[in-house]
mmCIF file with all atom_site columns, C-alpha atoms and ligand atoms in Angstrom:
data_model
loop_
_atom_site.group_PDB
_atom_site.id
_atom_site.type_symbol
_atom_site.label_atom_id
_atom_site.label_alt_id
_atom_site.label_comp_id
_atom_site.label_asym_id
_atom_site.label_entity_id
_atom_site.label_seq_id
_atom_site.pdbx_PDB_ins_code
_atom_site.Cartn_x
_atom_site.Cartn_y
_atom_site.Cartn_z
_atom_site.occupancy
_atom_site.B_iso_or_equiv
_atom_site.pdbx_formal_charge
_atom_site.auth_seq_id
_atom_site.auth_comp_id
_atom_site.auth_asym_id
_atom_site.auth_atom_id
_atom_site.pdbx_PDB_model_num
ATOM   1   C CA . UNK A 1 1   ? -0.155  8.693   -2.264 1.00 0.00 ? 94  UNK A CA 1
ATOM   2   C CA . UNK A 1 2   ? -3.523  9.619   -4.194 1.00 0.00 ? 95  UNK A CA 1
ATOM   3   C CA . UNK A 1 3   ? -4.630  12.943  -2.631 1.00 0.00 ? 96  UNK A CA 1
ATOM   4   C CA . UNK A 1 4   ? -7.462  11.360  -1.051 1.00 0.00 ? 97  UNK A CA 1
ATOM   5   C CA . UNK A 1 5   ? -4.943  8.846   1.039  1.00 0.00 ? 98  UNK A CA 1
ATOM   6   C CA . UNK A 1 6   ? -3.095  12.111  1.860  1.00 0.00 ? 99  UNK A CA 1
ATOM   7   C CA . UNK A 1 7   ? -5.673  13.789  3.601  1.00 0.00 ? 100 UNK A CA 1
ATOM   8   C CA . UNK A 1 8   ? -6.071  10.993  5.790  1.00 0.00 ? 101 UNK A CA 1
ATOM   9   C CA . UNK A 1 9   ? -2.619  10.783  6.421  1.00 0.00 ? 102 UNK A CA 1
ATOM   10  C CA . UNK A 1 10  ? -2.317  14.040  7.382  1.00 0.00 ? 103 UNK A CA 1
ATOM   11  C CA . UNK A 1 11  ? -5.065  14.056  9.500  1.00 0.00 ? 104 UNK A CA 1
ATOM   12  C CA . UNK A 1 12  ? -3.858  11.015  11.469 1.00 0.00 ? 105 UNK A CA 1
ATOM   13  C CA . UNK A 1 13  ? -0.725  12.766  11.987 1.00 0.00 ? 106 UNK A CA 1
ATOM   14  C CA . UNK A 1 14  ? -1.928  15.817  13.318 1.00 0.00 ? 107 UNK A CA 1
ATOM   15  C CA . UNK A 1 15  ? -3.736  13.360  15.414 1.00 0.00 ? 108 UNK A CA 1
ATOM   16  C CA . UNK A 1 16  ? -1.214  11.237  16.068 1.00 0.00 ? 109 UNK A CA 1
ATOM   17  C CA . UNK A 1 17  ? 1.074   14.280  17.893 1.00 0.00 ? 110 UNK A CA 1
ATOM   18  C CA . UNK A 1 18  ? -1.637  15.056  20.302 1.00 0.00 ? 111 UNK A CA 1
ATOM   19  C CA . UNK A 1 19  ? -1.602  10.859  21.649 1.00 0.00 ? 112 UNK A CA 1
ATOM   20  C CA . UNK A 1 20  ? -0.940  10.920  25.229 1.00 0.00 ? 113 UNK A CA 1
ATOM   21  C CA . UNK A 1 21  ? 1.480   7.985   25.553 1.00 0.00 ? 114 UNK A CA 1
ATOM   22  C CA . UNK A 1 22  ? 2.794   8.429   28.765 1.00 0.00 ? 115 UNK A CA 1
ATOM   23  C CA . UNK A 1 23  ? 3.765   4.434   29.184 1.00 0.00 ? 116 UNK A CA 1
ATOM   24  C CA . UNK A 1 24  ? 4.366   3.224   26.060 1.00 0.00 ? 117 UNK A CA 1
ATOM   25  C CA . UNK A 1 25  ? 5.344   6.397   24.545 1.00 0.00 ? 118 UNK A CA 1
ATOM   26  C CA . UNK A 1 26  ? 3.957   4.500   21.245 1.00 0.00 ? 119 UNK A CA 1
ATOM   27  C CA . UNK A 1 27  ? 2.219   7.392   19.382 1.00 0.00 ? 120 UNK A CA 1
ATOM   28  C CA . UNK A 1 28  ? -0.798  6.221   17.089 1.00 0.00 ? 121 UNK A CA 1
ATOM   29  C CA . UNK A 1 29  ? -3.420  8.157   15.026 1.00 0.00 ? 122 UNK A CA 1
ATOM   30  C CA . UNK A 1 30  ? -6.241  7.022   13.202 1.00 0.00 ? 123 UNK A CA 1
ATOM   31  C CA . UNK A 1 31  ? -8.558  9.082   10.506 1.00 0.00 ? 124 UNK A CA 1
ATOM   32  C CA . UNK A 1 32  ? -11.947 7.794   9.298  1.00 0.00 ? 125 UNK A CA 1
ATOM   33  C CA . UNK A 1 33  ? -13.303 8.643   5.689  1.00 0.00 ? 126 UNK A CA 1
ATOM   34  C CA . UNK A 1 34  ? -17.501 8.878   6.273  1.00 0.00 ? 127 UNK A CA 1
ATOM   35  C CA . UNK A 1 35  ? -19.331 9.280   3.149  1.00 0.00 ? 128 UNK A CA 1
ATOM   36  C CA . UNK A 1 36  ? -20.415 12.857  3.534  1.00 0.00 ? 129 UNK A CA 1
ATOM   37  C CA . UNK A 1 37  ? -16.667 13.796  2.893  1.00 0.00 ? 130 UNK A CA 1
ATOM   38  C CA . UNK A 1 38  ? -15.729 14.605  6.202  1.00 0.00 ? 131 UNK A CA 1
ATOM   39  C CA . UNK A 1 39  ? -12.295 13.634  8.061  1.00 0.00 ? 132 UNK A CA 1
ATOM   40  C CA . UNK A 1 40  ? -12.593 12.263  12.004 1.00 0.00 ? 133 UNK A CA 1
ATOM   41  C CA . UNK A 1 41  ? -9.267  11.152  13.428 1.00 0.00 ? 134 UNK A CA 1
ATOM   42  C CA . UNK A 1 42  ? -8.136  10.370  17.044 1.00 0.00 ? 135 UNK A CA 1
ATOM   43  C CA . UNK A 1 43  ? -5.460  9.621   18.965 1.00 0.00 ? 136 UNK A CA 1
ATOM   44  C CA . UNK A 1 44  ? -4.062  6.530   21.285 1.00 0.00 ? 137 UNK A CA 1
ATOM   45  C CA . UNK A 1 45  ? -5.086  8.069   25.142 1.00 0.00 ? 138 UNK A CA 1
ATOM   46  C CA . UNK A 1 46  ? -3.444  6.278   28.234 1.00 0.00 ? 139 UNK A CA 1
ATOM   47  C CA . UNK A 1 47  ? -4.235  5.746   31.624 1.00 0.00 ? 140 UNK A CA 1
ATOM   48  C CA . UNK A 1 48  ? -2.225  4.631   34.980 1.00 0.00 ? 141 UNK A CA 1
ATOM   49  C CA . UNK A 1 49  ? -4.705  1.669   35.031 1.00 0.00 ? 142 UNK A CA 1
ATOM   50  C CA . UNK A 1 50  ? -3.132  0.435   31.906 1.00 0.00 ? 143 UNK A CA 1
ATOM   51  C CA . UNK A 1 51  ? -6.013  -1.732  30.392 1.00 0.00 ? 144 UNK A CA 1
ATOM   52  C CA . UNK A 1 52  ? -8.210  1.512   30.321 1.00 0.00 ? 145 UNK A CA 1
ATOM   53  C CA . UNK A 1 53  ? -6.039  2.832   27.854 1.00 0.00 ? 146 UNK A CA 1
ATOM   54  C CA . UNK A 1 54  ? -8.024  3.634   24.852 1.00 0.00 ? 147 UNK A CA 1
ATOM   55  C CA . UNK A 1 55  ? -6.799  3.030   20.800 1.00 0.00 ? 148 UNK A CA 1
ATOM   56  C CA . UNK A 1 56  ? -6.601  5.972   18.291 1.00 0.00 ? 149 UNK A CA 1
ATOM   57  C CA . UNK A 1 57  ? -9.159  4.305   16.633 1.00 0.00 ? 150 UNK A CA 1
ATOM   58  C CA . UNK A 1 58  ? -11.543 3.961   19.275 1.00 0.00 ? 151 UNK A CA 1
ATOM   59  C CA . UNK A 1 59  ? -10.771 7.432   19.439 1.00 0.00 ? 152 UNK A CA 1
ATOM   60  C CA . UNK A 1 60  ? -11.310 8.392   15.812 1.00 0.00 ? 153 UNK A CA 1
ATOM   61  C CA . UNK A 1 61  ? -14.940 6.252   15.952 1.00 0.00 ? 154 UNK A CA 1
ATOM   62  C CA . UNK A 1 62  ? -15.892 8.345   18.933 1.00 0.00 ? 155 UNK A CA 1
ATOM   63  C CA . UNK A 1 63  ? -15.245 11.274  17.182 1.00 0.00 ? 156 UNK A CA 1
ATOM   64  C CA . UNK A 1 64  ? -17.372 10.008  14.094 1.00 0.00 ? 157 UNK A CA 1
ATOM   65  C CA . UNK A 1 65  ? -20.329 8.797   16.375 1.00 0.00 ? 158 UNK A CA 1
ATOM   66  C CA . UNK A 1 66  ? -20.731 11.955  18.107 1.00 0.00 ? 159 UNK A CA 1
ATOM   67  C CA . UNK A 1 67  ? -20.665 14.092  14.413 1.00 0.00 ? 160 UNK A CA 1
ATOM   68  C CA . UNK A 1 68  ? -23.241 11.933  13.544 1.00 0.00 ? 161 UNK A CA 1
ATOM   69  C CA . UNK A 1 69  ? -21.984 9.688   11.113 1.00 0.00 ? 162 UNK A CA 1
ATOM   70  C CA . UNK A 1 70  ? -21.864 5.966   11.284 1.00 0.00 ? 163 UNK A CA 1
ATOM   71  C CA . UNK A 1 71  ? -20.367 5.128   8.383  1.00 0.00 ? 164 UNK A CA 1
ATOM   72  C CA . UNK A 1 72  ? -16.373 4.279   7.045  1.00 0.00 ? 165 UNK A CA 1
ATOM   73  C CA . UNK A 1 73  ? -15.713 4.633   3.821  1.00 0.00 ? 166 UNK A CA 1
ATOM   74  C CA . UNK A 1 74  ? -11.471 4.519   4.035  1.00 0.00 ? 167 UNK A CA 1
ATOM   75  C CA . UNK A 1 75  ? -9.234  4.296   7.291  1.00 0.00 ? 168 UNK A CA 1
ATOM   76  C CA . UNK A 1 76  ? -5.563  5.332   8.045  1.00 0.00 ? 169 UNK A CA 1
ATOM   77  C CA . UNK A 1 77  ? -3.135  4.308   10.859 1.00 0.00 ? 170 UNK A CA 1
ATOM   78  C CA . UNK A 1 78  ? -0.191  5.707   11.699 1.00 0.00 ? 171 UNK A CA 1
ATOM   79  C CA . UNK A 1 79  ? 2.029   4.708   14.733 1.00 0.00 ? 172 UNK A CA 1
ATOM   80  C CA . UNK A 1 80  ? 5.482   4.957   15.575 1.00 0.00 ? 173 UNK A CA 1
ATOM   81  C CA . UNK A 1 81  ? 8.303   2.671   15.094 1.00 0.00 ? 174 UNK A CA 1
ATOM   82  C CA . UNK A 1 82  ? 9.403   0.477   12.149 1.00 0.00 ? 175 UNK A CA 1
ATOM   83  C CA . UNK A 1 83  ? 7.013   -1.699  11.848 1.00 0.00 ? 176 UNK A CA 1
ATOM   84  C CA . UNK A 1 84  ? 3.470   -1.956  10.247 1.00 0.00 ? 177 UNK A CA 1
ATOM   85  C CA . UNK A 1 85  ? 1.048   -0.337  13.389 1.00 0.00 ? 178 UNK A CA 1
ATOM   86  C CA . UNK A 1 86  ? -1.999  -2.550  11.880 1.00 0.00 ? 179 UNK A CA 1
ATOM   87  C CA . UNK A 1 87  ? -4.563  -2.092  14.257 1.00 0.00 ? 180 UNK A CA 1
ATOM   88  C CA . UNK A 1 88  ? -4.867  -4.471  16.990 1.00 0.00 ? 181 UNK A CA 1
ATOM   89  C CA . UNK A 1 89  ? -7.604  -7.171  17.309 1.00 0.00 ? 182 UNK A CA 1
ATOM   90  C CA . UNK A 1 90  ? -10.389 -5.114  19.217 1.00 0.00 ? 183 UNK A CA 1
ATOM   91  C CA . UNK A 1 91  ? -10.071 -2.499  16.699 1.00 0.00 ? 184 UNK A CA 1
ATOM   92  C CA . UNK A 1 92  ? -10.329 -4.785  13.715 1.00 0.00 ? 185 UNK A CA 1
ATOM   93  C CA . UNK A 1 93  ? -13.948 -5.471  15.412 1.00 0.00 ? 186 UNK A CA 1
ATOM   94  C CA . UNK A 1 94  ? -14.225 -1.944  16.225 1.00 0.00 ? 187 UNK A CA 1
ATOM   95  C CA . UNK A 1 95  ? -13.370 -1.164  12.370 1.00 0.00 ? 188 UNK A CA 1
ATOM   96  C CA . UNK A 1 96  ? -15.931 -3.844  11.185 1.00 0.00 ? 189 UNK A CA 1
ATOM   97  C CA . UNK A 1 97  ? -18.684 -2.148  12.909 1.00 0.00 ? 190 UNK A CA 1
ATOM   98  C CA . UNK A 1 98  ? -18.733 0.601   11.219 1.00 0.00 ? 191 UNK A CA 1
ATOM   99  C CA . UNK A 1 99  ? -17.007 -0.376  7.641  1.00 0.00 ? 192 UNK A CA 1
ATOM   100 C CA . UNK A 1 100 ? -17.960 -2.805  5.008  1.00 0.00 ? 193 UNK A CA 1
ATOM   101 C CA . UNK A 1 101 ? -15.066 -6.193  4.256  1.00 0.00 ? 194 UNK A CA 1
ATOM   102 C CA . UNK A 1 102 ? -13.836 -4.300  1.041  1.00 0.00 ? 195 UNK A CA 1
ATOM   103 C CA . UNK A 1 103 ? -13.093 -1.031  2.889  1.00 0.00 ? 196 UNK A CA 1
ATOM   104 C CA . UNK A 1 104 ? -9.693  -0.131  2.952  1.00 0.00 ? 197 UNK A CA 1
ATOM   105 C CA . UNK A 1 105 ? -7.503  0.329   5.697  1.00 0.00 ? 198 UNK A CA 1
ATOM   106 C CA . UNK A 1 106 ? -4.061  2.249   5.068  1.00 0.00 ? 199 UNK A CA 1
ATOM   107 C CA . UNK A 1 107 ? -0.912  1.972   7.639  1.00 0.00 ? 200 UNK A CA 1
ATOM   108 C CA . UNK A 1 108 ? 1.516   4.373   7.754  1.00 0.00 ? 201 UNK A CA 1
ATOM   109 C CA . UNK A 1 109 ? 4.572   5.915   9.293  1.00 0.00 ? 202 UNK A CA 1
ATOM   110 C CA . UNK A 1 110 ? 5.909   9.234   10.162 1.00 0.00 ? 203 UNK A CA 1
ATOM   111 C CA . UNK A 1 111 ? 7.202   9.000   6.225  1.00 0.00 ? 204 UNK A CA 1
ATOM   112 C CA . UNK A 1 112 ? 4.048   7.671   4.415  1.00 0.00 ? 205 UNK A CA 1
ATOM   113 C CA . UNK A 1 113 ? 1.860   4.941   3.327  1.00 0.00 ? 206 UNK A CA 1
ATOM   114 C CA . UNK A 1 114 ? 3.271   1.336   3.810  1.00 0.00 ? 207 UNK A CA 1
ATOM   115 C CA . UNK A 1 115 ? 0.744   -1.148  3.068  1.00 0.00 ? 208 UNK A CA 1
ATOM   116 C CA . UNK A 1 116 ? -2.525  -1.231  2.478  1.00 0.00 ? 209 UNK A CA 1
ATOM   117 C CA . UNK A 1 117 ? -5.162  -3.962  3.844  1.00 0.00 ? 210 UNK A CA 1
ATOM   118 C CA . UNK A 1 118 ? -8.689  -4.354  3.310  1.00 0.00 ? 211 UNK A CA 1
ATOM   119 C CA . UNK A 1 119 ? -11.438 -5.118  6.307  1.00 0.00 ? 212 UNK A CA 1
ATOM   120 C CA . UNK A 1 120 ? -11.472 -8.218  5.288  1.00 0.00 ? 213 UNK A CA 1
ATOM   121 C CA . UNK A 1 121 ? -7.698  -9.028  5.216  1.00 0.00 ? 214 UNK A CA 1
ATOM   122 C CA . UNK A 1 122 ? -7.422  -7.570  8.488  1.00 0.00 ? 215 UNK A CA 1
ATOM   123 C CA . UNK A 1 123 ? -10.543 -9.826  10.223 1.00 0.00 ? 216 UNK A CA 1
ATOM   124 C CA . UNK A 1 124 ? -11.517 -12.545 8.026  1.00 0.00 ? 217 UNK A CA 1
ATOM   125 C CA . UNK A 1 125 ? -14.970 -14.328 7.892  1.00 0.00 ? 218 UNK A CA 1
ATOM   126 C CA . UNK A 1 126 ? -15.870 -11.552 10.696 1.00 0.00 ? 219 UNK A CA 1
ATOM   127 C CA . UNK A 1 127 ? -18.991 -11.222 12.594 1.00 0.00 ? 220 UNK A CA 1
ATOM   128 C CA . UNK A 1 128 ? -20.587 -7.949  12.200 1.00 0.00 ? 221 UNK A CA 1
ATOM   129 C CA . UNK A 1 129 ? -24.130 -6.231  12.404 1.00 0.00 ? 222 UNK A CA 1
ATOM   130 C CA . UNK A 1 130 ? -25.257 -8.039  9.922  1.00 0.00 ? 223 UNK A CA 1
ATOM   131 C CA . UNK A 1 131 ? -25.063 -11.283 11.957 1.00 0.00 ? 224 UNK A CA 1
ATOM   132 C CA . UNK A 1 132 ? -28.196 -9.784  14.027 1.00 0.00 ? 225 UNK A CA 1
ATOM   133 C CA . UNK A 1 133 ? -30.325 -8.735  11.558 1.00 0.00 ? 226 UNK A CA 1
ATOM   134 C CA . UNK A 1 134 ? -30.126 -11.711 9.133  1.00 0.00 ? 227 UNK A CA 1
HETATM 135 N N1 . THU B 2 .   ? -2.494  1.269   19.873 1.00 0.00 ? 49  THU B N1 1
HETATM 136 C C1 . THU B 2 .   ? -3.418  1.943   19.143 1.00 0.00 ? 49  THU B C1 1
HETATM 137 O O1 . THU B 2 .   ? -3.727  3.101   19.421 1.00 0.00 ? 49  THU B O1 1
HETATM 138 N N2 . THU B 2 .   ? -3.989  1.298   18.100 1.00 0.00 ? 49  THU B N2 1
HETATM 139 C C2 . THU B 2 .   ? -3.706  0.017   17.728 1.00 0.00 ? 49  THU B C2 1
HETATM 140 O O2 . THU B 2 .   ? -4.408  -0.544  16.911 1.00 0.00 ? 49  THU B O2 1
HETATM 141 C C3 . THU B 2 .   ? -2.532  -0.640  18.304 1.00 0.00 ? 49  THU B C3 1
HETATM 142 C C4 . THU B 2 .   ? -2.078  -0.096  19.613 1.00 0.00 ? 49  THU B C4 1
HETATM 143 C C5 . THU B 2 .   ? -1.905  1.938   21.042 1.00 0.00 ? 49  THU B C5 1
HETATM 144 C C6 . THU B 2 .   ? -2.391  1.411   22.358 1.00 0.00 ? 49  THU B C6 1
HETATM 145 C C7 . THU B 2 .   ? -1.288  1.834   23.283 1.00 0.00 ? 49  THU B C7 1
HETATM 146 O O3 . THU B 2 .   ? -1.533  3.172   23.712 1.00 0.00 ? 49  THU B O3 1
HETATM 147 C C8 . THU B 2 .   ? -0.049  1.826   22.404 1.00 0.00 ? 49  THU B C8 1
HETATM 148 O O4 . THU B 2 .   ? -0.508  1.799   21.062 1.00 0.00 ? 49  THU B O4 1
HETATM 149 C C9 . THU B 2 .   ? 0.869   0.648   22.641 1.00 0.00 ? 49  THU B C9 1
HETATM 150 O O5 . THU B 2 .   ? 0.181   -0.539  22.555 1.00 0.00 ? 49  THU B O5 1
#
């Protein structure tokens, strides 16, 4: 893990412990890389009403928006489980928004990195801001 992967990591982690996963009890956390440097992560955060349930990464862009930043530079997921916790299709979007198609997006478990995607792998051909501007 290059030491710039491992502060995300750990970040998401720390994240990650806080998730309040009452239903699934499926912990996620997410960390954002903005280019001033600085680290925003966020957890998965449940709700009785199931479909109100917010993503660690909607999470982790909240916490980015409201510091002030609007860009991604490099992304990290970590969930529970054995398999890859890629981030689901609304976050892919919710990625895209803020992150250019080479950006890369890291998934990891308790243990480390897995695998690591780009933007683009993860939503091809997407539709982004661009799309109203051009
Ligand atoms: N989850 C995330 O936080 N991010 C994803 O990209 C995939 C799914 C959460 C939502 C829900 O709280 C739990 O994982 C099980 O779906």
């Amino acid at each position: 893990m290059t030491p710039g992967i491992a502060a995300l990591f750990d970040a998401a982690l720390a994240a990650k412990a806080r998730a309040y996963v009452p239903y699934s009890k499926f912990h996620v956390g997410a960390a954002l890389l903005a280019p001033s440097g600085c680290i925003y992560a966020g957890c998965n955060v449940e709700n009785a009403a199931y479909p109100v349930g917010n993503c660690a990464e909607a999470s982790a862009i909240a916490a980015m928006i409201l510091a002030g930043e609007t860009r991604i530079v490099e992304a990290l997921v970590v969930g529970d489980g054995a398999g890859l916790c890629t981030p689901c299709g609304g976050c892919r979007q919710r990625l895209r928004e803020f992150a250019e198609p080479g950006v890369a997006v890291h998934v990891a478990g308790d243990e480390g990195l897995r695998r690591s995607f780009t933007v683009e792998e993860l939503l091809p051909a997407s539709f982004g801001p661009d799309n109203l501007t051009s």
